[in-house]
Structure formats: structure tokens, C-alpha cells
mmCIF file of C-alpha atoms in Angstrom:
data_model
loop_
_atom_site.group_PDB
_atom_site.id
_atom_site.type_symbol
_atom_site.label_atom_id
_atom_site.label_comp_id
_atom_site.label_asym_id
_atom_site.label_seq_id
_atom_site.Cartn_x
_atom_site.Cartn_y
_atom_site.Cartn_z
ATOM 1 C CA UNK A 369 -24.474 8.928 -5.042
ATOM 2 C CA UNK A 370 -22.735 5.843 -5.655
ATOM 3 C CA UNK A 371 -22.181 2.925 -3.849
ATOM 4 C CA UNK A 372 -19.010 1.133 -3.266
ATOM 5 C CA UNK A 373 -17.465 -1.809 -2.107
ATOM 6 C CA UNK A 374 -14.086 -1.790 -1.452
ATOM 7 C CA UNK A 375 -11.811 -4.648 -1.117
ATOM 8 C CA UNK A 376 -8.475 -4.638 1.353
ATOM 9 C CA UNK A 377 -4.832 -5.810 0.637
ATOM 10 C CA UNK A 378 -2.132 -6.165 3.044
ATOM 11 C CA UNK A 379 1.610 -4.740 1.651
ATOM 12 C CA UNK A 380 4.794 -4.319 3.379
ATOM 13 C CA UNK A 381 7.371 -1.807 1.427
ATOM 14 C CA UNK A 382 10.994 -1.566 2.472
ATOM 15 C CA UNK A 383 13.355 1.497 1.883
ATOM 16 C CA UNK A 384 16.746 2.271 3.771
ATOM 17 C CA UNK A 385 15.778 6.072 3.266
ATOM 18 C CA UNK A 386 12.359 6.580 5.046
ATOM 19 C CA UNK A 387 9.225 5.347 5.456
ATOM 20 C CA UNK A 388 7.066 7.808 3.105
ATOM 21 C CA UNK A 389 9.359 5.858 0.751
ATOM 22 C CA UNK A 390 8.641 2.756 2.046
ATOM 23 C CA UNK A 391 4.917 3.344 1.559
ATOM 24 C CA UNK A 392 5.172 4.673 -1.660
ATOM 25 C CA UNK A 393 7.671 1.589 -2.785
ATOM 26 C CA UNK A 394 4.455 -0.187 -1.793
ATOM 27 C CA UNK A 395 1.975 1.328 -3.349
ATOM 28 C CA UNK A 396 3.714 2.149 -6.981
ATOM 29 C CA UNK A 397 4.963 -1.775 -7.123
ATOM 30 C CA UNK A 398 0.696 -2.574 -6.146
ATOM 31 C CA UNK A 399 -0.230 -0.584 -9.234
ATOM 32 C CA UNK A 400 1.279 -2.378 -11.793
ATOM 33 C CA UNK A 401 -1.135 -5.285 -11.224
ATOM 34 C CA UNK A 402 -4.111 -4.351 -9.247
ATOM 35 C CA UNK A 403 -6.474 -1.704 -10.414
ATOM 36 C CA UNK A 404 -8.741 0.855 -8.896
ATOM 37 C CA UNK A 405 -6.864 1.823 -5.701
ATOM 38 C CA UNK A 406 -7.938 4.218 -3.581
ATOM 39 C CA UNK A 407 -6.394 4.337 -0.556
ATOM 40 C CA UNK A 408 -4.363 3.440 2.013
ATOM 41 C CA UNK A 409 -3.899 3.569 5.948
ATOM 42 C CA UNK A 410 -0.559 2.502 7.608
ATOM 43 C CA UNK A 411 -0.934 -0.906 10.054
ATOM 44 C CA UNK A 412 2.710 -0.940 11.254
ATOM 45 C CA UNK A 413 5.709 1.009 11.215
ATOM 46 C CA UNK A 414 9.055 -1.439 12.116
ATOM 47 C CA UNK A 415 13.021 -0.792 11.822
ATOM 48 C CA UNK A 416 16.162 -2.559 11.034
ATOM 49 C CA UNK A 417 19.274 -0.725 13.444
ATOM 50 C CA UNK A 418 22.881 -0.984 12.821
ATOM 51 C CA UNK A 419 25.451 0.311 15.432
ATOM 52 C CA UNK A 420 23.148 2.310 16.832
ATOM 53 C CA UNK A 421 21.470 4.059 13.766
ATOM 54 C CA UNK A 422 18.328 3.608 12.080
ATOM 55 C CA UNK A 423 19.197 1.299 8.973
ATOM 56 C CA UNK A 424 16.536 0.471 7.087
ATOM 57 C CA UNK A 425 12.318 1.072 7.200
ATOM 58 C CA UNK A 426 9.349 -1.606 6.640
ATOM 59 C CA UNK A 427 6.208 -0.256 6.774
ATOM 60 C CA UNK A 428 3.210 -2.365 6.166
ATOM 61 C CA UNK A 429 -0.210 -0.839 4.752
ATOM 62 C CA UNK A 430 -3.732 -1.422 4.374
ATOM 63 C CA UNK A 431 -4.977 -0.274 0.920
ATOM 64 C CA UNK A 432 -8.453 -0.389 -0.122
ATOM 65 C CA UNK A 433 -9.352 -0.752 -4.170
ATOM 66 C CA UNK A 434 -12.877 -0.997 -5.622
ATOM 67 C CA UNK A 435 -13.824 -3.932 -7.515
ATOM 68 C CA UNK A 436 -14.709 -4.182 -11.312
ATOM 69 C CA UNK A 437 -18.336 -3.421 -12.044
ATOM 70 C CA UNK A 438 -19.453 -6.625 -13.440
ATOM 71 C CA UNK A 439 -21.945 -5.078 -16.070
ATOM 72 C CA UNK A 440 -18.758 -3.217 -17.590
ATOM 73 C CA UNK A 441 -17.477 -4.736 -21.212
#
């Protein structure tokens, strides 16, 4: 078995449609510049509301990526 270390990030993704798209704004924007994600766990859920409706989603995640192995080329 191998062992890991994992390293945490802290994103916040915004989407006027839901927040599954909020996350996933998040997490596809992440993985253009850090590597090796592996997961993620949801910290806070919050809302924008306009005349009474729900207008907009921010949803701010936790996501966990392993670090480079240091003996790799």
C-alpha cells in the first residue's frame, strides 16, 4: 500500500444556476493549474436573493491533491 500526503486548498465557485455547478465551476477552473486532485468536501454553502428568489450560489470547497513525488524526473 502506498502512502500519501495530501495537501488542502480552499476555493469558492459561483454559478446563478446551482450549486453542483458552483462546485464543479470550482473544481474544473483548479485543474488547469494544480495537479493531482483528488477530492473534495464542501465547507460552506451561501446565497445571493433577489425579490424574494434565490439568485445566485457560492459554494466554497475543501479539495485535497497529492504532492509530486520528489524522486520523479
Amino acid at each position: 500500500m502506498a502512502f500519501h500526503v495530501y495537501k488542502t486548498i480552499e476555493l469558492t465557485g459561483s454559478s446563478p444556476n446551482s450549486s453542483d455547478e458552483a462546485v464543479r465551476i470550482a473544481v474544473e477552473r483548479a485543474a488547469r493549474t494544480v495537479r493531482n486532485m483528488r477530492w473534495f468536501e464542501v465547507a460552506g454553502t451561501r446565497g445571493e436573493i433577489e425579490d424574494g428568489r434565490v439568485a445566485h450560489w457560492q459554494v466554497t470547497i475543501r479539495v485535497g491533491f497529492t504532492l509530486d513525488d520528489e524522486t520523479r524526473p
